[in-house]
mmCIF file of C-alpha atoms and ligand atoms in Angstrom:
data_model
loop_
_atom_site.group_PDB
_atom_site.id
_atom_site.type_symbol
_atom_site.label_atom_id
_atom_site.label_comp_id
_atom_site.label_asym_id
_atom_site.label_seq_id
_atom_site.Cartn_x
_atom_site.Cartn_y
_atom_site.Cartn_z
ATOM 1 C CA MET A 115 -5.652 -10.325 38.320
ATOM 2 C CA SER A 116 -2.844 -11.408 35.947
ATOM 3 C CA SER A 117 0.248 -9.321 35.364
ATOM 4 C CA ILE A 118 1.467 -8.148 31.987
ATOM 5 C CA GLY A 119 4.306 -10.686 32.235
ATOM 6 C CA ASP A 120 1.899 -13.580 32.939
ATOM 7 C CA CYS A 121 -0.418 -12.585 30.075
ATOM 8 C CA LEU A 122 2.518 -12.367 27.671
ATOM 9 C CA ALA A 123 4.024 -15.687 28.715
ATOM 10 C CA ASP A 124 0.711 -17.515 28.403
ATOM 11 C CA ALA A 125 -0.230 -15.963 25.052
ATOM 12 C CA THR A 126 3.248 -16.532 23.607
ATOM 13 C CA THR A 127 3.031 -20.232 24.430
ATOM 14 C CA ARG A 128 -0.436 -20.496 22.865
ATOM 15 C CA LEU A 129 0.484 -18.576 19.728
ATOM 16 C CA ARG A 130 3.694 -20.537 19.261
ATOM 17 C CA ALA A 131 1.721 -23.791 19.549
ATOM 18 C CA ALA A 132 -0.720 -22.412 16.962
ATOM 19 C CA GLY A 133 2.161 -21.929 14.509
ATOM 20 C CA SER A 134 2.935 -18.208 14.745
ATOM 21 C CA GLU A 135 6.581 -17.524 13.954
ATOM 22 C CA THR A 136 6.320 -14.167 15.717
ATOM 23 C CA ALA A 137 4.464 -15.354 18.806
ATOM 24 C CA ARG A 138 6.175 -13.090 21.363
ATOM 25 C CA LEU A 139 5.918 -9.988 19.180
ATOM 26 C CA ASP A 140 2.265 -10.760 18.385
ATOM 27 C CA ALA A 141 1.509 -11.106 22.087
ATOM 28 C CA GLU A 142 3.216 -7.816 22.950
ATOM 29 C CA VAL A 143 1.476 -5.884 20.183
ATOM 30 C CA LEU A 144 -1.918 -7.396 20.997
ATOM 31 C CA LEU A 145 -1.557 -6.688 24.705
ATOM 32 C CA GLY A 146 -0.609 -3.100 23.901
ATOM 33 C CA TRP A 147 -3.730 -2.857 21.739
ATOM 34 C CA ALA A 148 -5.916 -4.382 24.462
ATOM 35 C CA ILE A 149 -4.592 -2.058 27.166
ATOM 36 C CA GLY A 150 -4.328 1.019 24.954
ATOM 37 C CA ALA A 151 -0.581 1.415 25.471
ATOM 38 C CA ASP A 152 2.362 1.149 23.122
ATOM 39 C CA ARG A 153 4.514 -1.951 22.962
ATOM 40 C CA THR A 154 7.468 -0.307 24.711
ATOM 41 C CA SER A 155 5.406 0.368 27.854
ATOM 42 C CA ILE A 156 4.156 -3.208 27.792
ATOM 43 C CA VAL A 157 7.697 -4.570 27.709
ATOM 44 C CA ALA A 158 8.831 -2.106 30.392
ATOM 45 C CA HIS A 159 6.049 -2.856 32.930
ATOM 46 C CA ARG A 160 5.948 -6.616 33.215
ATOM 47 C CA ASP A 161 4.651 -6.593 36.825
ATOM 48 C CA ALA A 162 1.750 -4.205 36.234
ATOM 49 C CA PRO A 163 -1.722 -5.770 36.565
ATOM 50 C CA VAL A 164 -4.004 -6.150 33.542
ATOM 51 C CA GLY A 165 -7.619 -5.108 34.167
ATOM 52 C CA ALA A 166 -10.520 -7.471 33.449
ATOM 53 C CA ASP A 167 -11.777 -5.608 30.345
ATOM 54 C CA ALA A 168 -8.305 -5.399 28.814
ATOM 55 C CA GLN A 169 -7.691 -9.062 29.579
ATOM 56 C CA ALA A 170 -10.938 -10.092 27.868
ATOM 57 C CA ARG A 171 -10.044 -7.988 24.826
ATOM 58 C CA PHE A 172 -6.556 -9.496 24.785
ATOM 59 C CA GLU A 173 -7.944 -13.045 25.019
ATOM 60 C CA GLY A 174 -10.234 -12.314 22.063
ATOM 61 C CA GLY A 175 -7.332 -10.980 20.015
ATOM 62 C CA VAL A 176 -5.070 -13.912 20.869
ATOM 63 C CA ALA A 177 -7.835 -16.362 19.913
ATOM 64 C CA ARG A 178 -8.204 -14.668 16.517
ATOM 65 C CA ARG A 179 -4.446 -14.619 15.986
ATOM 66 C CA ALA A 180 -4.230 -18.317 16.912
ATOM 67 C CA LEU A 181 -6.572 -18.976 13.974
ATOM 68 C CA GLY A 182 -4.088 -17.195 11.697
ATOM 69 C CA GLU A 183 -5.702 -13.753 11.377
ATOM 70 C CA PRO A 184 -3.052 -11.053 10.887
ATOM 71 C CA VAL A 185 -2.393 -8.779 13.871
ATOM 72 C CA ALA A 186 -3.054 -5.732 11.661
ATOM 73 C CA TYR A 187 -6.654 -6.826 11.006
ATOM 74 C CA ILE A 188 -7.200 -7.553 14.707
ATOM 75 C CA ARG A 189 -5.908 -4.118 15.738
ATOM 76 C CA GLY A 190 -7.495 -2.445 12.690
ATOM 77 C CA ILE A 191 -4.291 -0.500 12.113
ATOM 78 C CA LYS A 192 -1.107 -0.886 10.105
ATOM 79 C CA GLU A 193 1.849 1.496 10.174
ATOM 80 C CA PHE A 194 2.839 2.494 6.651
ATOM 81 C CA HIS A 195 5.281 5.215 5.650
ATOM 82 C CA GLY A 196 5.007 6.746 9.123
ATOM 83 C CA LEU A 197 1.192 6.763 9.088
ATOM 84 C CA ALA A 198 -1.266 4.692 11.081
ATOM 85 C CA LEU A 199 -3.625 3.441 8.373
ATOM 86 C CA ALA A 200 -6.981 1.828 9.056
ATOM 87 C CA VAL A 201 -7.016 -1.714 7.708
ATOM 88 C CA ASP A 202 -9.578 -4.477 7.606
ATOM 89 C CA ARG A 203 -10.617 -7.359 5.392
ATOM 90 C CA ARG A 204 -11.851 -5.016 2.658
ATOM 91 C CA ALA A 205 -8.263 -4.567 1.417
ATOM 92 C CA LEU A 206 -4.729 -5.929 1.468
ATOM 93 C CA ILE A 207 -2.590 -4.977 4.464
ATOM 94 C CA PRO A 208 0.003 -2.549 3.057
ATOM 95 C CA ARG A 209 3.508 -4.053 3.082
ATOM 96 C CA PRO A 210 6.695 -2.255 4.154
ATOM 97 C CA GLU A 211 8.330 -2.925 0.766
ATOM 98 C CA THR A 212 5.674 -0.744 -0.900
ATOM 99 C CA GLU A 213 7.081 2.290 0.941
ATOM 100 C CA ALA A 214 9.829 2.354 -1.725
ATOM 101 C CA LEU A 215 7.158 3.023 -4.360
ATOM 102 C CA VAL A 216 5.914 6.012 -2.348
ATOM 103 C CA ASP A 217 9.473 7.378 -2.056
ATOM 104 C CA ALA A 218 10.045 6.965 -5.802
ATOM 105 C CA ALA A 219 6.727 8.709 -6.508
ATOM 106 C CA VAL A 220 7.594 11.640 -4.220
ATOM 107 C CA SER A 221 10.910 12.118 -6.090
ATOM 108 C CA GLU A 222 9.151 11.990 -9.485
ATOM 109 C CA VAL A 223 6.471 14.487 -8.506
ATOM 110 C CA MET A 224 8.928 16.894 -6.858
ATOM 111 C CA ALA A 225 11.248 16.784 -9.892
ATOM 112 C CA ARG A 226 8.337 17.506 -12.233
ATOM 113 C CA LEU A 227 7.090 20.377 -10.073
ATOM 114 C CA ALA A 228 10.594 21.880 -10.005
ATOM 115 C CA ARG A 229 10.825 21.568 -13.793
ATOM 116 C CA ARG A 230 7.467 23.229 -14.320
ATOM 117 C CA ARG A 231 8.319 26.038 -11.942
ATOM 118 C CA GLY A 232 11.477 26.603 -13.954
ATOM 119 C CA GLU A 233 9.507 27.006 -17.175
ATOM 120 C CA ALA A 234 8.590 30.698 -17.385
ATOM 121 C CA GLY A 235 4.877 31.379 -17.328
ATOM 122 C CA SER A 236 3.827 27.764 -16.873
ATOM 123 C CA GLY A 237 3.552 25.314 -14.005
ATOM 124 C CA PRO A 238 1.096 25.295 -11.113
ATOM 125 C CA ASP A 239 2.126 28.705 -9.817
ATOM 126 C CA GLY A 240 2.030 30.181 -13.285
ATOM 127 C CA GLY A 241 -1.493 28.939 -13.885
ATOM 128 C CA GLY A 242 -0.557 25.659 -15.618
ATOM 129 C CA GLU A 243 -1.972 22.233 -15.133
ATOM 130 C CA PRO A 244 -1.368 20.219 -11.959
ATOM 131 C CA ILE A 245 0.780 17.079 -12.052
ATOM 132 C CA ARG A 246 -1.637 14.207 -12.567
ATOM 133 C CA VAL A 247 -0.932 11.068 -10.539
ATOM 134 C CA ALA A 248 -2.783 7.744 -10.640
ATOM 135 C CA ASP A 249 -2.671 5.016 -7.998
ATOM 136 C CA VAL A 250 -4.143 1.997 -9.772
ATOM 137 C CA GLY A 251 -5.432 -0.714 -7.421
ATOM 138 C CA THR A 252 -5.307 1.570 -4.420
ATOM 139 C CA GLY A 253 -6.634 -0.975 -1.876
ATOM 140 C CA SER A 254 -6.490 0.720 1.542
ATOM 141 C CA GLY A 255 -5.287 3.897 -0.203
ATOM 142 C CA ALA A 256 -1.826 3.366 1.300
ATOM 143 C CA ILE A 257 0.206 4.687 -1.650
ATOM 144 C CA ALA A 258 -2.105 7.583 -2.542
ATOM 145 C CA VAL A 259 -2.510 8.749 1.055
ATOM 146 C CA ALA A 260 1.174 8.406 2.003
ATOM 147 C CA LEU A 261 2.146 10.286 -1.159
ATOM 148 C CA ALA A 262 -0.318 13.097 -0.476
ATOM 149 C CA VAL A 263 0.783 13.431 3.151
ATOM 150 C CA GLU A 264 4.470 13.511 2.177
ATOM 151 C CA LEU A 265 3.865 16.083 -0.579
ATOM 152 C CA ARG A 266 1.883 18.256 1.806
ATOM 153 C CA ARG A 267 4.795 18.079 4.252
ATOM 154 C CA ARG A 268 6.915 19.499 1.430
ATOM 155 C CA ARG A 269 4.451 22.387 1.012
ATOM 156 C CA VAL A 270 2.912 21.061 -2.168
ATOM 157 C CA GLU A 271 -0.682 22.219 -2.431
ATOM 158 C CA MET A 272 -2.747 19.163 -3.226
ATOM 159 C CA GLY A 273 -5.468 19.843 -5.761
ATOM 160 C CA ARG A 274 -3.709 22.899 -7.195
ATOM 161 C CA HIS A 275 -0.224 21.463 -7.766
ATOM 162 C CA VAL A 276 -0.983 17.758 -7.806
ATOM 163 C CA THR A 277 -4.102 15.650 -8.261
ATOM 164 C CA VAL A 278 -4.377 11.939 -7.490
ATOM 165 C CA ALA A 279 -6.826 9.466 -9.026
ATOM 166 C CA ALA A 280 -7.047 6.375 -6.821
ATOM 167 C CA THR A 281 -8.761 3.455 -8.567
ATOM 168 C CA ASP A 282 -9.835 -0.025 -7.580
ATOM 169 C CA HIS A 283 -12.383 -2.485 -8.876
ATOM 170 C CA SER A 284 -13.428 -3.230 -5.303
ATOM 171 C CA PRO A 285 -15.960 -0.691 -3.990
ATOM 172 C CA ASP A 286 -15.240 -1.935 -0.452
ATOM 173 C CA ALA A 287 -11.532 -1.195 -0.829
ATOM 174 C CA LEU A 288 -12.356 2.250 -2.202
ATOM 175 C CA ASP A 289 -14.508 2.981 0.866
ATOM 176 C CA LEU A 290 -11.540 2.099 3.091
ATOM 177 C CA ALA A 291 -9.191 4.220 0.962
ATOM 178 C CA ARG A 292 -11.578 7.164 1.281
ATOM 179 C CA GLU A 293 -11.706 6.689 5.059
ATOM 180 C CA ASN A 294 -7.913 6.719 5.223
ATOM 181 C CA ALA A 295 -7.633 9.810 3.044
ATOM 182 C CA VAL A 296 -10.173 11.695 5.150
ATOM 183 C CA GLY A 297 -8.600 10.389 8.377
ATOM 184 C CA HIS A 298 -5.243 11.833 7.349
ATOM 185 C CA ALA A 299 -6.726 15.043 5.927
ATOM 186 C CA ALA A 300 -5.311 14.007 2.561
ATOM 187 C CA ALA A 301 -8.459 13.958 0.426
ATOM 188 C CA ASP A 302 -7.870 17.346 -1.253
ATOM 189 C CA GLY A 303 -7.275 16.833 -4.940
ATOM 190 C CA MET A 304 -7.872 13.090 -4.587
ATOM 191 C CA ARG A 305 -10.544 11.188 -6.482
ATOM 192 C CA PHE A 306 -11.658 7.623 -5.870
ATOM 193 C CA ILE A 307 -12.740 5.806 -8.986
ATOM 194 C CA GLU A 308 -14.284 2.361 -9.248
ATOM 195 C CA ALA A 309 -12.825 0.879 -12.408
ATOM 196 C CA ASP A 310 -11.197 -2.121 -14.000
ATOM 197 C CA LEU A 311 -7.676 -0.640 -13.708
ATOM 198 C CA LEU A 312 -8.624 2.742 -15.202
ATOM 199 C CA PRO A 313 -11.976 4.155 -16.312
ATOM 200 C CA PRO A 314 -12.693 3.907 -20.057
ATOM 201 C CA VAL A 315 -12.539 7.704 -20.215
ATOM 202 C CA LEU A 316 -9.767 9.104 -18.038
ATOM 203 C CA PRO A 317 -10.705 11.859 -15.560
ATOM 204 C CA ASP A 318 -10.369 15.534 -16.529
ATOM 205 C CA GLY A 319 -11.706 14.949 -20.019
ATOM 206 C CA GLY A 320 -9.285 12.143 -20.831
ATOM 207 C CA ALA A 321 -6.076 13.885 -19.743
ATOM 208 C CA ALA A 322 -3.148 11.477 -19.467
ATOM 209 C CA PHE A 323 -1.265 10.868 -16.212
ATOM 210 C CA ASP A 324 2.212 12.225 -15.556
ATOM 211 C CA VAL A 325 3.025 9.672 -12.876
ATOM 212 C CA LEU A 326 1.186 6.366 -12.768
ATOM 213 C CA LEU A 327 1.710 4.162 -9.721
ATOM 214 C CA ALA A 328 0.465 0.654 -9.144
ATOM 215 C CA ASN A 329 0.956 -2.134 -6.689
ATOM 216 C CA LEU A 330 -1.298 -4.651 -8.405
ATOM 217 C CA PRO A 331 -1.581 -8.367 -7.588
ATOM 218 C CA TYR A 332 1.591 -10.158 -8.708
ATOM 219 C CA VAL A 333 1.543 -13.516 -6.917
ATOM 220 C CA ARG A 334 1.342 -16.549 -9.228
ATOM 221 C CA SER A 335 -2.030 -18.304 -8.835
ATOM 222 C CA ASP A 336 -0.311 -21.586 -7.984
ATOM 223 C CA ALA A 337 1.743 -19.916 -5.231
ATOM 224 C CA ILE A 338 -1.275 -18.505 -3.364
ATOM 225 C CA ALA A 339 -1.924 -21.731 -1.441
ATOM 226 C CA GLY A 340 1.685 -21.679 -0.177
ATOM 227 C CA LEU A 341 1.463 -18.165 1.302
ATOM 228 C CA PRO A 342 1.387 -17.828 5.104
ATOM 229 C CA ILE A 343 -2.087 -18.455 6.540
ATOM 230 C CA ALA A 344 -2.433 -14.715 7.321
ATOM 231 C CA ALA A 345 -2.746 -14.047 3.567
ATOM 232 C CA SER A 346 -5.882 -16.219 3.423
ATOM 233 C CA PHE A 347 -7.655 -13.440 5.370
ATOM 234 C CA GLU A 348 -6.826 -10.919 2.630
ATOM 235 C CA PRO A 349 -8.943 -10.496 -0.527
ATOM 236 C CA ARG A 350 -7.771 -12.998 -3.165
ATOM 237 C CA GLN A 351 -8.282 -10.359 -5.857
ATOM 238 C CA ALA A 352 -5.561 -8.329 -4.118
ATOM 239 C CA LEU A 353 -2.990 -11.109 -4.486
ATOM 240 C CA ASP A 354 -3.693 -13.303 -7.518
ATOM 241 C CA GLY A 355 -1.698 -12.221 -10.570
ATOM 242 C CA GLY A 356 -2.557 -15.205 -12.786
ATOM 243 C CA SER A 357 -0.370 -18.012 -14.074
ATOM 244 C CA ASP A 358 2.944 -16.089 -14.096
ATOM 245 C CA GLY A 359 1.836 -13.367 -11.676
ATOM 246 C CA LEU A 360 1.905 -10.692 -14.375
ATOM 247 C CA ASP A 361 -1.618 -10.892 -15.862
ATOM 248 C CA VAL A 362 -2.972 -7.748 -14.183
ATOM 249 C CA ILE A 363 0.255 -5.812 -14.716
ATOM 250 C CA ARG A 364 0.223 -6.769 -18.424
ATOM 251 C CA ALA A 365 -3.374 -5.525 -18.698
ATOM 252 C CA LEU A 366 -2.306 -2.199 -17.190
ATOM 253 C CA LEU A 367 0.689 -1.966 -19.537
ATOM 254 C CA GLY A 368 -1.808 -2.289 -22.379
ATOM 255 C CA ARG A 369 -3.552 0.878 -21.155
ATOM 256 C CA LEU A 370 -0.390 2.972 -20.924
ATOM 257 C CA PRO A 371 -0.284 4.299 -24.522
ATOM 258 C CA GLU A 372 -3.462 6.346 -23.848
ATOM 259 C CA ALA A 373 -3.119 6.707 -20.073
ATOM 260 C CA LEU A 374 0.464 7.964 -19.776
ATOM 261 C CA ALA A 375 1.560 11.440 -20.866
ATOM 262 C CA ALA A 376 4.300 11.637 -23.512
ATOM 263 C CA ASP A 377 6.924 12.318 -20.828
ATOM 264 C CA GLY A 378 5.082 10.354 -18.152
ATOM 265 C CA VAL A 379 6.463 7.543 -16.021
ATOM 266 C CA ALA A 380 4.812 4.407 -14.674
ATOM 267 C CA LEU A 381 6.190 2.900 -11.481
ATOM 268 C CA LEU A 382 4.870 -0.597 -10.907
ATOM 269 C CA GLU A 383 5.653 -2.788 -7.922
ATOM 270 C CA ILE A 384 6.747 -6.297 -8.932
ATOM 271 C CA GLY A 385 7.784 -9.435 -7.091
ATOM 272 C CA ALA A 386 11.410 -10.184 -6.202
ATOM 273 C CA ASP A 387 11.401 -12.987 -8.794
ATOM 274 C CA GLN A 388 10.022 -10.790 -11.601
ATOM 275 C CA GLY A 389 13.178 -8.779 -12.318
ATOM 276 C CA GLU A 390 13.447 -10.415 -15.755
ATOM 277 C CA THR A 391 9.850 -11.340 -16.589
ATOM 278 C CA GLY A 392 8.651 -7.788 -15.745
ATOM 279 C CA PRO A 393 10.777 -6.047 -18.400
ATOM 280 C CA ALA A 394 10.003 -8.907 -20.821
ATOM 281 C CA ALA A 395 6.295 -8.169 -20.353
ATOM 282 C CA VAL A 396 6.931 -4.492 -21.174
ATOM 283 C CA GLU A 397 8.811 -5.478 -24.340
ATOM 284 C CA ALA A 398 5.989 -7.786 -25.400
ATOM 285 C CA VAL A 399 3.096 -5.390 -24.688
ATOM 286 C CA LEU A 400 4.817 -2.076 -25.467
ATOM 287 C CA PRO A 401 7.472 -2.596 -28.153
ATOM 288 C CA GLY A 402 9.854 0.360 -28.315
ATOM 289 C CA TRP A 403 9.132 1.515 -24.738
ATOM 290 C CA ARG A 404 11.885 1.432 -22.131
ATOM 291 C CA SER A 405 11.823 -0.221 -18.737
ATOM 292 C CA THR A 406 14.255 -0.609 -15.873
ATOM 293 C CA VAL A 407 14.029 -2.494 -12.605
ATOM 294 C CA GLU A 408 14.867 -0.750 -9.349
ATOM 295 C CA PRO A 409 15.904 -2.897 -6.407
ATOM 296 C CA ASP A 410 14.734 -2.361 -2.841
ATOM 297 C CA LEU A 411 17.011 -1.939 0.185
ATOM 298 C CA ALA A 412 17.541 -5.700 0.300
ATOM 299 C CA GLY A 413 18.751 -5.619 -3.325
ATOM 300 C CA LEU A 414 15.644 -7.453 -4.593
ATOM 301 C CA ALA A 415 13.756 -6.441 -7.735
ATOM 302 C CA ARG A 416 10.898 -4.236 -6.593
ATOM 303 C CA ILE A 417 9.919 -1.399 -8.946
ATOM 304 C CA LEU A 418 9.424 -1.669 -12.678
ATOM 305 C CA ARG A 419 9.905 1.807 -14.175
ATOM 306 C CA VAL A 420 8.296 2.236 -17.579
ATOM 307 C CA VAL A 421 8.604 5.185 -19.987
ATOM 308 C CA ARG A 422 7.881 5.663 -23.690
HETATM 309 C C1 SAM B 538 -1.692 -5.960 -3.993
HETATM 310 S S1 SAM B 538 -3.165 -5.050 -3.604
HETATM 311 C C2 SAM B 538 -2.385 -3.475 -3.262
HETATM 312 C C3 SAM B 538 -3.226 -2.482 -2.552
HETATM 313 C C4 SAM B 538 -2.487 -1.162 -2.265
HETATM 314 N N1 SAM B 538 -2.134 -0.499 -3.501
HETATM 315 C C5 SAM B 538 -1.245 -1.396 -1.433
HETATM 316 O O1 SAM B 538 -0.141 -1.220 -1.973
HETATM 317 O O2 SAM B 538 -1.362 -1.766 -0.253
HETATM 318 C C6 SAM B 538 -3.846 -4.848 -5.219
HETATM 319 C C7 SAM B 538 -5.126 -4.033 -5.327
HETATM 320 O O3 SAM B 538 -5.465 -3.977 -6.725
HETATM 321 C C8 SAM B 538 -6.857 -4.162 -6.864
HETATM 322 N N2 SAM B 538 -7.078 -4.726 -8.206
HETATM 323 C C9 SAM B 538 -6.766 -5.949 -8.663
HETATM 324 N N3 SAM B 538 -7.125 -6.086 -9.954
HETATM 325 C C10 SAM B 538 -7.666 -4.889 -10.322
HETATM 326 C C11 SAM B 538 -8.247 -4.400 -11.516
HETATM 327 N N4 SAM B 538 -8.320 -5.152 -12.622
HETATM 328 N N5 SAM B 538 -8.723 -3.146 -11.528
HETATM 329 C C12 SAM B 538 -8.668 -2.366 -10.407
HETATM 330 N N6 SAM B 538 -8.137 -2.786 -9.240
HETATM 331 C C13 SAM B 538 -7.648 -4.032 -9.197
HETATM 332 C C14 SAM B 538 -7.251 -5.084 -5.740
HETATM 333 O O4 SAM B 538 -8.628 -4.958 -5.444
HETATM 334 C C15 SAM B 538 -6.337 -4.608 -4.621
HETATM 335 O O5 SAM B 538 -6.956 -3.596 -3.861
#
């Protein structure tokens, strides 16, 4: 029977030879998955034996990883905004940089709730309308679910105070998003809508959204082939943003005049190299509207904020 240390050493060598730049980390995470333990225990118990079933599972995972499949798809889980989300080839693996969009959305929703509560006789507790949020191109549901969980943690009553419409044109992705919402008990007040960006008639009789979120595909078509091999396991329609990467975002901008409330805000994730072309697209599609670019923690362009 091999030890944890032997399994790790062997798998790291194989994964490195197969081209993984994170061979040791991959091996540790996959062995943890195979054994049913977290990575810290794996690293701390190098001499412990690995049982036959766990070893077979580990070998299967390492073989898949050696072919380039992302570890998240092999494990079926990706950590996002403190949640363990189910992931598989139906949708893009949520990226850590998208957590900034969730944080920005939480701030927007909380500020709007506070404002409404301050307006005598209106607001959710005074019988007014809930804050309407859209997550366009929801994929695994990462943004919608993380937002709902965070709002619930802040004692916001989902459904009564806030509703979320999560859309995608992929029915498979929507199934996964639904599974994640149910799995995190975050489906209250959340609707899943199959649509090209947004349905022709918006939900709730055409009511506009107060906060519209989207992490749509923004990779240039000619850059897709140069992405790490792991991305080839993800749906192309989740990545390909057309010739300058902004085709899908431009199409969504075109829907904002009817889809966004008068004092609404759209927060759109963009690529690090789209800090100038993003606002230029807003100017071209929505003359007279205002946009700003918010950087992420690394100082790179990340969120395009759009208001009337
Ligand atoms: C970059 S992925 C992001 C998924 C998820 N929001 C996240 O942050 O992990 C983009 C998603 O947008 C969806 N999408 C692309 N074009 C779309 C369109 N025209 N209408 C609706 N969804 C679209 C894709 O199917 C994919 O799920």
